[in-house]
Coordinates of C-alpha atoms in Angstrom, one line a residue:
X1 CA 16.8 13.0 104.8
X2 CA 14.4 10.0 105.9
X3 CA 15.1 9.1 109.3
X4 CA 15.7 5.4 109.8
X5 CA 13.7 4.1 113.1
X6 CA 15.5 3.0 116.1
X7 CA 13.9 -0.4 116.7
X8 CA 15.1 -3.6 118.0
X9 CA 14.1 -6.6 115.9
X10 CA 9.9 -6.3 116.0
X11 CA 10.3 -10.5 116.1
X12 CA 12.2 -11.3 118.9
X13 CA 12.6 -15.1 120.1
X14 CA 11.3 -16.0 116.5
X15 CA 12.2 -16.4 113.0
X16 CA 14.0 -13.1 113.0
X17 CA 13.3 -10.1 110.8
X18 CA 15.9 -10.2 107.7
X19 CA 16.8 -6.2 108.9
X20 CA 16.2 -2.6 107.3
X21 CA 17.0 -1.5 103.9
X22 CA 19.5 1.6 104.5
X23 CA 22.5 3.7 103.2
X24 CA 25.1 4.7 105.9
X25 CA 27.3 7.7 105.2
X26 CA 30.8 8.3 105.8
X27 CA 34.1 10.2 105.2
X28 CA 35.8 7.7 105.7
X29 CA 34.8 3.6 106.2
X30 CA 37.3 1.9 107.4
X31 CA 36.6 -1.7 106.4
X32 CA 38.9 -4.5 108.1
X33 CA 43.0 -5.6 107.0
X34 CA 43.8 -6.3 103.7
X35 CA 46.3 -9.5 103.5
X36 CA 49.4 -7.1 103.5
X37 CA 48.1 -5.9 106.9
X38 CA 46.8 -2.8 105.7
X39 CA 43.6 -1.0 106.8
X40 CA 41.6 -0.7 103.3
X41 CA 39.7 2.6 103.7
X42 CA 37.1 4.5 101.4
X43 CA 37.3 7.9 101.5
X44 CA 33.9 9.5 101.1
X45 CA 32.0 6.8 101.0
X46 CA 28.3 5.1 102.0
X47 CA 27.6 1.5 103.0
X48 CA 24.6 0.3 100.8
X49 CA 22.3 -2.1 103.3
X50 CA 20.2 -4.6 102.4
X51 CA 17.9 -6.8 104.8
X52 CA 20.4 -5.5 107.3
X53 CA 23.5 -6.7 105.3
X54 CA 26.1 -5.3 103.5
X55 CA 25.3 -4.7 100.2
X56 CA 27.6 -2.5 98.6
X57 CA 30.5 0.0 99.4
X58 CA 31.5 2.9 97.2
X59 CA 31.3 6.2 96.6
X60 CA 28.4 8.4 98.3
X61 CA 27.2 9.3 94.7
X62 CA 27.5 6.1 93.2
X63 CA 25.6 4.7 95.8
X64 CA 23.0 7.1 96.4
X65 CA 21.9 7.3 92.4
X66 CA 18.6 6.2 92.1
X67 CA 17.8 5.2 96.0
X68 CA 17.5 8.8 97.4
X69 CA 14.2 7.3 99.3
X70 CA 16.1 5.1 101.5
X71 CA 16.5 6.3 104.9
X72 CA 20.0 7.0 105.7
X73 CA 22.4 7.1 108.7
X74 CA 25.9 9.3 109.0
X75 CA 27.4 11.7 107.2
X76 CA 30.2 13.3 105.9
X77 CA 32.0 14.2 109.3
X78 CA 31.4 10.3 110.5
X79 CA 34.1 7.5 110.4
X80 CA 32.4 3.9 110.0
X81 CA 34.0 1.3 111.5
X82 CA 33.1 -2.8 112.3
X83 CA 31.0 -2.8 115.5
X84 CA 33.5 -4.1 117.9
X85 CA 33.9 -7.7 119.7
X86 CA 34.4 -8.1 123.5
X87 CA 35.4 -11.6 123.1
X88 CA 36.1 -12.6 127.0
X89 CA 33.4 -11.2 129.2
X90 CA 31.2 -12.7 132.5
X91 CA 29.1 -10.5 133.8
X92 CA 27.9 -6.4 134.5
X93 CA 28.5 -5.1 138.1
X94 CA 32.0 -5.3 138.0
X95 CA 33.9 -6.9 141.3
X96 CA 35.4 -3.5 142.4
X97 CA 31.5 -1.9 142.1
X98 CA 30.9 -5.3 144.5
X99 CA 33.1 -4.7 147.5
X100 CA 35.9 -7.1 146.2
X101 CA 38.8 -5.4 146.5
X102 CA 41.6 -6.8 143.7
X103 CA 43.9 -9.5 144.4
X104 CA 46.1 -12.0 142.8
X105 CA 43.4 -14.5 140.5
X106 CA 43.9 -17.4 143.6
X107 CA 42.6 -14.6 146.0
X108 CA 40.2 -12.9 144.2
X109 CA 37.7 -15.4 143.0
X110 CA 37.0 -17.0 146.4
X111 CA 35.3 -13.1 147.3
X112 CA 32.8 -13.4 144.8
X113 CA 30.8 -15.6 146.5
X114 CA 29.7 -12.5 149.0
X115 CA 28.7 -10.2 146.0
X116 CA 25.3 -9.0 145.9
X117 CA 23.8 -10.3 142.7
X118 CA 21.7 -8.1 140.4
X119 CA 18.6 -9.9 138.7
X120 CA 20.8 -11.5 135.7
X121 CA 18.4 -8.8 133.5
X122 CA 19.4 -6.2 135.1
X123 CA 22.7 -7.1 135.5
X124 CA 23.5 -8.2 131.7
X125 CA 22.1 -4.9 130.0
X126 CA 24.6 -3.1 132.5
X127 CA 27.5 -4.2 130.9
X128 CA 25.5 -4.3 127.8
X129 CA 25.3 -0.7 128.1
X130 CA 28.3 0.6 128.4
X131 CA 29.6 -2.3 125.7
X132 CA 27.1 -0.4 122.9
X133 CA 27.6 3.1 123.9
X134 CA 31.7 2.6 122.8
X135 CA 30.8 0.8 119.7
X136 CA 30.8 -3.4 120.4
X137 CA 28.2 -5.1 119.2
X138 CA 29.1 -8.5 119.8
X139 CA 30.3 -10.1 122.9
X140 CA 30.7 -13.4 124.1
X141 CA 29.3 -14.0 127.4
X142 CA 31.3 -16.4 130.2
X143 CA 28.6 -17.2 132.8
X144 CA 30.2 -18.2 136.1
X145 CA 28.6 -21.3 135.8
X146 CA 25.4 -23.4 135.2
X147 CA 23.5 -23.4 139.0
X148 CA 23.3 -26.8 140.7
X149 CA 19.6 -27.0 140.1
X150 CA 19.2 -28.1 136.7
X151 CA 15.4 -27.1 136.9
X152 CA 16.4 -23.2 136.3
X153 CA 19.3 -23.9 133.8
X154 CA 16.8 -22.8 130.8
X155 CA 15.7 -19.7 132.5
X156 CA 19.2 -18.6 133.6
X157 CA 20.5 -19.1 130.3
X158 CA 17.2 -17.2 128.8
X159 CA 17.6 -14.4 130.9
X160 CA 20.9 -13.6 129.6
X161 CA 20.6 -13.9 126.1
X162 CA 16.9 -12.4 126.4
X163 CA 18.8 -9.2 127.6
X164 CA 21.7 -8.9 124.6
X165 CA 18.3 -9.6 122.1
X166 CA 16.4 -6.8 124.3
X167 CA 19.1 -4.2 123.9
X168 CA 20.4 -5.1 120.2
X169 CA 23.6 -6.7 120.3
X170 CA 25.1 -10.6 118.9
X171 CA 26.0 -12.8 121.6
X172 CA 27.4 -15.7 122.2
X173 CA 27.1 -17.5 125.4
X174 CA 28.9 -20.5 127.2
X175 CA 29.4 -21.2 131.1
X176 CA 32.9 -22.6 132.8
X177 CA 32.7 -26.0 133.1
X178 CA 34.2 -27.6 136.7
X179 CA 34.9 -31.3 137.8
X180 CA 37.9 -30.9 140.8
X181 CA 40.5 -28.3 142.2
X182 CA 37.8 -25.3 142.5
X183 CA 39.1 -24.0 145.6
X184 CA 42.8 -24.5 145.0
X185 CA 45.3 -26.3 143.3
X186 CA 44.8 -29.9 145.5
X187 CA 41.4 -32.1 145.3
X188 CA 38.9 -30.3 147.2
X189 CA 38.2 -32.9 149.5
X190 CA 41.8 -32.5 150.9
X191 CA 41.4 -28.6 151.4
X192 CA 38.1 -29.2 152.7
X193 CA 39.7 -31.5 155.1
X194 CA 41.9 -28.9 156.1
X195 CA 39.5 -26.6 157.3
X196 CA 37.4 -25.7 160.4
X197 CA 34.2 -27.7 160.8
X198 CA 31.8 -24.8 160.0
X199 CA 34.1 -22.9 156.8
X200 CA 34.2 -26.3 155.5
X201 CA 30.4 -26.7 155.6
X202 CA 29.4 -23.7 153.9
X203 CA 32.7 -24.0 151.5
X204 CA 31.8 -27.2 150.8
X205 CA 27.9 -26.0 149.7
X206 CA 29.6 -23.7 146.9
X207 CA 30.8 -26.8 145.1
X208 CA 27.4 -28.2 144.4
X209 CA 28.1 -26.7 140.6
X210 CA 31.0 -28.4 140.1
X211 CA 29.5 -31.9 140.6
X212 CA 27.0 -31.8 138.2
X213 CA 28.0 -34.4 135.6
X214 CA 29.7 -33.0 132.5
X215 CA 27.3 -35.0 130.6
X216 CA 24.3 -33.4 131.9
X217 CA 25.8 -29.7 130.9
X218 CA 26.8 -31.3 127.4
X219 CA 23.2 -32.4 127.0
X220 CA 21.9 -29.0 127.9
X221 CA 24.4 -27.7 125.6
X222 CA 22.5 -29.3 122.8
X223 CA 19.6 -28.5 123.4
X224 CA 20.4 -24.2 124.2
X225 CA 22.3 -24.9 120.8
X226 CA 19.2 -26.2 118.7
X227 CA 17.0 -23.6 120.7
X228 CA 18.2 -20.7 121.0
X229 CA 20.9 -20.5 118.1
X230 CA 18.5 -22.4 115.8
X231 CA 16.1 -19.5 116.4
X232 CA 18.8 -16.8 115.7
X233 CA 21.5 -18.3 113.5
X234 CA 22.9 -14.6 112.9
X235 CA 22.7 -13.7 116.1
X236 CA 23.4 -16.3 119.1
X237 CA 25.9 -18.9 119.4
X238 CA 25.8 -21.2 122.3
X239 CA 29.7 -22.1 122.7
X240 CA 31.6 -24.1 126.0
X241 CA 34.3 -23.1 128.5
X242 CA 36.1 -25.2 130.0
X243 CA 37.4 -23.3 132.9
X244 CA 41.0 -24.3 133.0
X245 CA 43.2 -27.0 133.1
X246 CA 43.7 -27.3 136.8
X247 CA 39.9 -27.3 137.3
X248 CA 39.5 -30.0 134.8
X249 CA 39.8 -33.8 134.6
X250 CA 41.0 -34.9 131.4
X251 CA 38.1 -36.9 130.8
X252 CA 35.9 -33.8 131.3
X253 CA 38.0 -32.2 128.8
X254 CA 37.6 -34.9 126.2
X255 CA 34.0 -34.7 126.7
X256 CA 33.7 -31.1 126.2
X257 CA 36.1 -30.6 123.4
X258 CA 34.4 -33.4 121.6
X259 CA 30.8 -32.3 121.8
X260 CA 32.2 -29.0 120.8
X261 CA 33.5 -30.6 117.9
X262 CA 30.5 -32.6 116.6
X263 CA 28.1 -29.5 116.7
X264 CA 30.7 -27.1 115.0
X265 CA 30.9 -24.9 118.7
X266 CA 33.3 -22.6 119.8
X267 CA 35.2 -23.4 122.6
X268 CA 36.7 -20.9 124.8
X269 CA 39.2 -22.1 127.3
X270 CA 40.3 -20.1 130.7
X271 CA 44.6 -21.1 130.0
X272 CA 47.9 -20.2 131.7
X273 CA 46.4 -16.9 133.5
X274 CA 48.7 -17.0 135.9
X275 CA 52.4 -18.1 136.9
X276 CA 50.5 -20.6 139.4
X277 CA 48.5 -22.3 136.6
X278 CA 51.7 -22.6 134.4
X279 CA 53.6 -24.7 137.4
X280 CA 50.4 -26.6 138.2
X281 CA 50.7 -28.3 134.7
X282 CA 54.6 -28.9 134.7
X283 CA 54.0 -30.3 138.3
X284 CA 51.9 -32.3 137.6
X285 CA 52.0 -33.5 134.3
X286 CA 55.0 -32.9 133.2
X287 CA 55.1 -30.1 130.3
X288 CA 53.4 -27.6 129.9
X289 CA 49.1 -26.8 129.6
X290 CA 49.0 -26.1 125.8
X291 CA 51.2 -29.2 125.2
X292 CA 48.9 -31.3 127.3
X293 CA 45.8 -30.5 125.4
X294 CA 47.3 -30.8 122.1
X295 CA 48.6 -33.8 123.1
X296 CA 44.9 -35.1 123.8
X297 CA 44.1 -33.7 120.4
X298 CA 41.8 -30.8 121.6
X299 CA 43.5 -28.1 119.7
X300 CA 41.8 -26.5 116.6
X301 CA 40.7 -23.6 115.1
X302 CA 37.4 -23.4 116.9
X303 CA 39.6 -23.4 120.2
X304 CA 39.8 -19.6 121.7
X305 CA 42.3 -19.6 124.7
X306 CA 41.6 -17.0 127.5
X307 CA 44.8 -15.1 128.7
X308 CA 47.6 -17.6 127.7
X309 CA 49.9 -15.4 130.2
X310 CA 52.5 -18.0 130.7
X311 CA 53.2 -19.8 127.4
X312 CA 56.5 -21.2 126.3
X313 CA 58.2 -20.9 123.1
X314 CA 57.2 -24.6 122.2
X315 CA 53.4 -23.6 123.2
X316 CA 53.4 -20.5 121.1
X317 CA 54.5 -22.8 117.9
X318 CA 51.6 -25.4 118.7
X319 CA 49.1 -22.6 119.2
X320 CA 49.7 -20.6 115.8
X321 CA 50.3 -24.6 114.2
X322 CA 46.6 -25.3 115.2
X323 CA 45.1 -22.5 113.9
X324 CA 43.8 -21.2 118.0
X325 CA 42.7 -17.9 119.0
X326 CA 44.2 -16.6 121.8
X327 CA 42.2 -13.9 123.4
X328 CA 44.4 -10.9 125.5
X329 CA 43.1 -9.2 128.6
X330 CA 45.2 -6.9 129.0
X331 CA 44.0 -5.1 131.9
X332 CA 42.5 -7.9 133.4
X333 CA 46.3 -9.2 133.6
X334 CA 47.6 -6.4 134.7
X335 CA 44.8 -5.5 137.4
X336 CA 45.5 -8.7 139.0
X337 CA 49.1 -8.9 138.7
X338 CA 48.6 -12.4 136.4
X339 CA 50.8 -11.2 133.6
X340 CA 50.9 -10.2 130.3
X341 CA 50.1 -12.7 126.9
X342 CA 53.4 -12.6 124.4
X343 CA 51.1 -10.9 121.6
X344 CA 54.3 -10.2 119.6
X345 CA 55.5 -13.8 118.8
X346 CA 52.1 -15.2 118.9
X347 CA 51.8 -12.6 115.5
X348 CA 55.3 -13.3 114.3
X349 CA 54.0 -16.9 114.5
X350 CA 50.4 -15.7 112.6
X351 CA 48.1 -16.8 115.2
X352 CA 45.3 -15.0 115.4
X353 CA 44.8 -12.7 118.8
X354 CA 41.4 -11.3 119.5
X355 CA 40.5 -8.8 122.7
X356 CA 38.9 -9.5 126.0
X357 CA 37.9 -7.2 128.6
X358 CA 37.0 -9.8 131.5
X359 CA 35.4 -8.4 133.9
X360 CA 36.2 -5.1 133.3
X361 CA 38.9 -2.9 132.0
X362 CA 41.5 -0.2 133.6
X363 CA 38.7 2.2 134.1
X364 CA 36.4 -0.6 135.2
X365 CA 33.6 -0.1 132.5
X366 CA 33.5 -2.3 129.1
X367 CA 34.6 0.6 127.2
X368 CA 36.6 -1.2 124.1
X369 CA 38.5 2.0 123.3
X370 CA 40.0 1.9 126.5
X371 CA 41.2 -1.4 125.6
X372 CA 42.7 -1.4 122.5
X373 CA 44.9 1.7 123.4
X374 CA 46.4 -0.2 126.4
X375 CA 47.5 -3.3 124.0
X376 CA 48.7 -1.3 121.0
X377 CA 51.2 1.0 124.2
X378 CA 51.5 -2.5 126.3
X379 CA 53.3 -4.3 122.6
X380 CA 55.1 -1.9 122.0
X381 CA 58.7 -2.9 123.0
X382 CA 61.8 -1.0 123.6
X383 CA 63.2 -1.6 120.2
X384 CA 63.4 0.3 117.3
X385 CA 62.7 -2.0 114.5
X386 CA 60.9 -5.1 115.5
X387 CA 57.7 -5.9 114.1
X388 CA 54.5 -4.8 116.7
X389 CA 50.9 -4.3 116.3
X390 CA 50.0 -0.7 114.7
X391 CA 46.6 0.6 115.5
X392 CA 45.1 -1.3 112.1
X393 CA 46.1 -4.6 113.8
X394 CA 45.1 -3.8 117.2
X395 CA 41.1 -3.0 115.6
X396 CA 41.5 -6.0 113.7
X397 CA 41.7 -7.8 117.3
X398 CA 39.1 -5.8 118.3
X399 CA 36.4 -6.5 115.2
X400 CA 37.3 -9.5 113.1
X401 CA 39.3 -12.2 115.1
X402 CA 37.0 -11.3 117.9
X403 CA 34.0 -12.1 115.7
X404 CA 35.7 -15.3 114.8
X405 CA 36.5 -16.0 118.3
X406 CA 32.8 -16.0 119.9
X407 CA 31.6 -18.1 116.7
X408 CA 30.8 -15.3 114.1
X409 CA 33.6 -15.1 111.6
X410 CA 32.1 -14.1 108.4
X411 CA 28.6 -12.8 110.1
X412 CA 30.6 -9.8 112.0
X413 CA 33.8 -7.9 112.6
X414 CA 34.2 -6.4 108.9
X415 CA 32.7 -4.0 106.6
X416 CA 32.5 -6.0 103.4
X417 CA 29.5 -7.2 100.8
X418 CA 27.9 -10.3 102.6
X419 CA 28.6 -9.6 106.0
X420 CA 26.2 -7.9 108.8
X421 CA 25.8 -4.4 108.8
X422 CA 27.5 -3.6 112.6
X423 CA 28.7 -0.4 112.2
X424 CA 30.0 1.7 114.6
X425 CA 29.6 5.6 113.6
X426 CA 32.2 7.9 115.4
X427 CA 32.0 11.3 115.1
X428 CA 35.5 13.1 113.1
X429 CA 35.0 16.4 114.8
X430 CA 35.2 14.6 118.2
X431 CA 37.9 12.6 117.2
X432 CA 39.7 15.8 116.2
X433 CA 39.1 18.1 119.1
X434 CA 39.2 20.7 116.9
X435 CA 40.8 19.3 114.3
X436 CA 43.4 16.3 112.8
X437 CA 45.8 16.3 109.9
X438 CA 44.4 14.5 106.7
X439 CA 48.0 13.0 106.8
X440 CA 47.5 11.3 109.8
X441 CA 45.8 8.2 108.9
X442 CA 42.4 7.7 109.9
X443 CA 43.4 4.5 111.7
X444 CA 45.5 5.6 113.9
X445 CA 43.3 8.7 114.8
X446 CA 40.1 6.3 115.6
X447 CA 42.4 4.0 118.1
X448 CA 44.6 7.3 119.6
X449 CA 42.0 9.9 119.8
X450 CA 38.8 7.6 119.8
X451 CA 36.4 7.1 122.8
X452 CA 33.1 6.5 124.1
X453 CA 32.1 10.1 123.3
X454 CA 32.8 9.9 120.0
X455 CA 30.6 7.1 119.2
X456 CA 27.5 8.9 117.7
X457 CA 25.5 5.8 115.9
X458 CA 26.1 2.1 116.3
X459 CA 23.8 -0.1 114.2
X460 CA 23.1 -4.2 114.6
X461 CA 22.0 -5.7 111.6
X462 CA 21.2 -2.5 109.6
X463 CA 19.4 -1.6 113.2
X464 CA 19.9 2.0 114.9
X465 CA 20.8 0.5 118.7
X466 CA 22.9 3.5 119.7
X467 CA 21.8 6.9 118.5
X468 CA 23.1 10.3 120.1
X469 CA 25.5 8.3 121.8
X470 CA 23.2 6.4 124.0
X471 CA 21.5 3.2 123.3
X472 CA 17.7 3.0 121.8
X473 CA 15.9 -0.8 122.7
X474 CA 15.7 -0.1 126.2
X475 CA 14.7 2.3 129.0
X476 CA 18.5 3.1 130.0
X477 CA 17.6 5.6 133.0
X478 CA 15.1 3.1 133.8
X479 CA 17.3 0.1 134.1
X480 CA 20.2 2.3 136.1
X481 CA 17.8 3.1 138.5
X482 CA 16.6 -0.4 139.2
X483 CA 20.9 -1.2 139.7
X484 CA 21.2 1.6 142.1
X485 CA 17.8 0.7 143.9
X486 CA 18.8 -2.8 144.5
X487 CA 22.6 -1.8 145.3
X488 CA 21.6 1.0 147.4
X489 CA 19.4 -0.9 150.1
X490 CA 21.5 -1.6 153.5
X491 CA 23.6 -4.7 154.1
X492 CA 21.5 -7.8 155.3
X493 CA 22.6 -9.4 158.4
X494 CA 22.7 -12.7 155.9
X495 CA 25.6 -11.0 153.7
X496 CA 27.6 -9.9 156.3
X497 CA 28.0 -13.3 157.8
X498 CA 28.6 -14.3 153.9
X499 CA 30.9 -11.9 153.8
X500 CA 32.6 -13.0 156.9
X501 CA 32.8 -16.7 155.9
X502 CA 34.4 -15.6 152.3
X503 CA 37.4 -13.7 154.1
X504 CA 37.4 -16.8 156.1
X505 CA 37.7 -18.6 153.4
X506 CA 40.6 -16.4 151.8
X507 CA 42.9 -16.5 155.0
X508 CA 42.8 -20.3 154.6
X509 CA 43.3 -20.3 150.7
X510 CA 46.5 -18.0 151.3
X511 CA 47.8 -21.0 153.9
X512 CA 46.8 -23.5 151.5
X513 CA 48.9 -21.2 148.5
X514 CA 51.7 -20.7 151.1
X515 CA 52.3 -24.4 151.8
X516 CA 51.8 -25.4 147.9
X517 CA 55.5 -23.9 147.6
X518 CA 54.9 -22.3 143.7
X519 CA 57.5 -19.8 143.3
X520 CA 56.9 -16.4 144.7
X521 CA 59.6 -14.3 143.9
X522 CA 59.1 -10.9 142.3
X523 CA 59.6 -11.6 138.2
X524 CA 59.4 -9.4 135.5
X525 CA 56.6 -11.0 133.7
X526 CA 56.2 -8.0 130.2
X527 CA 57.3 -11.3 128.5
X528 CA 56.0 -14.0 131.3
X529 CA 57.6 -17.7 130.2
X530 CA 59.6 -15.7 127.0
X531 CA 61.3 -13.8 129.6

């Protein structure tokens, strides 16, 4: 059998190369949801690929008559599935790797500012890693935000996407967006005010992001878009966060939302995380955060919402009537005590739900699989006949309306004639362990009994980027040893005074939280605002 080469793209930062000429094999290839909901699977099957798109599906003889020199990929005992979207992610050494121990959201962020940061290299083909090696190929990457030098704003944004084109994978990338309210939920001149001379200096310092003009990061938007998506059309999207509605004038978010809007963007908005953020809107405006943005007439189907933990009944109908995304983090909501997203009536209502893992999942890696078993037991209710997600709809979150999430709906997240050939290749006999029921359907094996070891292959585009279960464009041992060299060296007398300031800073914020007066009694939150 000709062996097909595992090389990244020999054209990177260019026109790129239109992709390999392959056949995948497969016992079964399980494609995406027909419109009843169903998994449509072919049994026995190979994937023809054709400059690194799917060409045709059918059966292995079929599809192998006549093109026996093509260099194929699988096999019999493989399951081929969409690569997988992580479609809410920031960055690669996770918080808890960091020293940051987890808090409620308020709490957490302010610690942050003492992590040791990794070359953004380094630190992006990390996560990059581990998000291959369980079978995602697309992500859509958060940065924290732009830096308040606009000189490097190119380079940081290169270095990023340089890395996901390095190692194999679709990205698209967007940073949160600030204008007030980035310490807490009062102006920050008021909190500032608040504080001791010296924590107020250096607090103050960390805010120099947030007062970069919206207009500035719109132009720069622009011109990333026309750069560096113009270059890659299949494979980079340059998208915008707004980072929430507390942090957010609403003239910022009129700015965003419409430059979003005249250059076809993504937008994915940070929304109703926590119980906080849900009070902070009925406070002050006066109804809720999904009703105040679709009362600016920001809502559309471009619009991915992050979290929406806290939505009411109202916001749920406004959500699925505009046609959003909302993307659930499940364990990133229930790391950090936020809540849980009502995934049930957001599908009874059809909106679309795609998958997250934030910054990192229960087992703190990027490990998809994890994910999607938490949400399918998380939905699962205590009735006996009410409608929830079955392991087909949880994948579909997963694949498809992740892809359409982070901007590449009809590029990614199925197996079908037209689109991209991401395939994820999981090995049967590992799914098994020894060996699984032919009635049991192959769905529901993949998200039960699926995991990072079963993931044999992954291909990009028609491109081998995980073979033998680890990944092939880069020098893997080589990059983890460059992590643990530059974690490893002893604590400079610099970051332990940062780190000293940034519990500071925390003692304060918990004052600041105390004297807001939100609510702070214990709550059942499995349905949050439903309950």
């Amino acid at each position: 059998m000709p062996a097909v080469p595992p090389a990244p793209d020999p054209n990177p930062g260019s026109t790129p190369n239109p992709g390999p000429d392959l056949i995948v094999e497969a016992g079964h290839v399980l494609r995406g949801l027909d419109a009843a909901g169903a998994m449509i699977v072919d049994e026995g099957a190979a994937i023809r690929v054709e400059a690194g798109r799917v060409a045709e599906i059918g059966p292995r003889a079929e599809i192998l008559r006549g093109r026996e020199h093509l260099p194929r990929v699988g096999g019999p005992g493989m399951v081929a599935m969409p690569g997988l979207t992580n479609g809410h992610h920031h960055f690669g050494l996770t918080p808890l790797m960091a020293g940051v121990p987890f808090a409620p959201l308020e709490l957490w962020l302010p610690r942050f500012r003492a992590m040791r940061q990794l070359p953004l290299r380094l630190d992006t083909l990390f996560s990059a890693i581990e998000m291959l090696e369980s079978g995602t190929t697309c992500v859509h990457h958060i940065f924290s935000s732009l830096p308040a030098d606009r000189e490097v704003w190119d380079e940081t944004a290169d270095a990023v996407l340089d890395a996901y084109e390095e190692i194999g994978m679709r990205a698209a990338f967007s940073w949160m967006i600030r204008d007030r309210n980035v310490l807490a939920y009062s102006p920050d001149a008021e909190v500032l005010g608040r504080m001791p001379g010296d924590l107020a200096a250096w607090a103050g310092a960390g805010l120099a992001a947030s007062r970069v003009p919206v207009s500035a990061q719109m132009d720069f938007f622009r011109r990333l878009k026309a750069r560096r998506e113009g270059a890659r059309p299949d494979h980079v999207r340059a998208a915008l966060a707004p980072a929430n509605l507390h942090w957010l004038s609403d003239g910022a978010l009129e700015e965003i939302f419409g430059t979003a809007a005249e250059a076809g963007a993504p937008v994915h908005m940070h929304l109703l995380e926590t119980r906080r953020q849900r009070d902070f809107a009925r406070e002050r405006l006066g109804r809720g955060a999904v009703e105040h943005l679709h009362a600016l007439g920001l809502l559309g189907a471009n619009v991915t919402l992050g979290h929406g933990n806290w939505m009411s009944e109202a916001e749920l109908d406004i959500v699925a009537g505009c046609g959003c995304t909302i993307c659930h983090n499940a364990s990133s909501g229930l790391r950090l005590g936020s809540g849980i997203a009502p995934v049930n009536a957001l599908r009874a209502r059809g909106a679309r739900v795609a998958l997250g893992i934030d910054q990192s999942n229960l087992v703190d890696d990027r490990d998809m699989n994890v994910e999607m078993k938490l949400v399918w037991a998380l939905h699962r209710g205590a009735g006996m006949f009410g409608a929830r997600p079955d392991a087909a709809a949880v994948l579909q979150m997963a694949s498809e309306h992740g892809a359409v999430s982070a901007g590449f709906g009809g590029i990614a997240g199925r197996l079908e004639p037209g689109y991209a050939a991401d395939v994820a290749l999981l090995d049967l006999a590992r799914i098994g362990r020894p060996r699984i029921s032919p009635r049991t359907p192959i769905a529901e094996a993949v998200l039960h009994r699926g995991s990072r070891a079963a993931v044999e292959t992954v291909l990009v585009g028609g491109r081998v980027v995980v073979q033998d279960g680890r990944v092939t464009g880069i020098d893997r041992e080589a990059v983890m040893a460059e992590i643990d060299e530059s974690l490893a060296r002893p604590e400079t007398r610099a970051e332990a005074a940062t780190w000293a300031m940034a519990e500071r800073l925390v003692a304060h914020l918990e004052d600041e939280h105390r004297s807001r007066g939100f609510a702070d009694d214990p709550v059942p939150y499995r349905y949050n605002d439903l309950a």
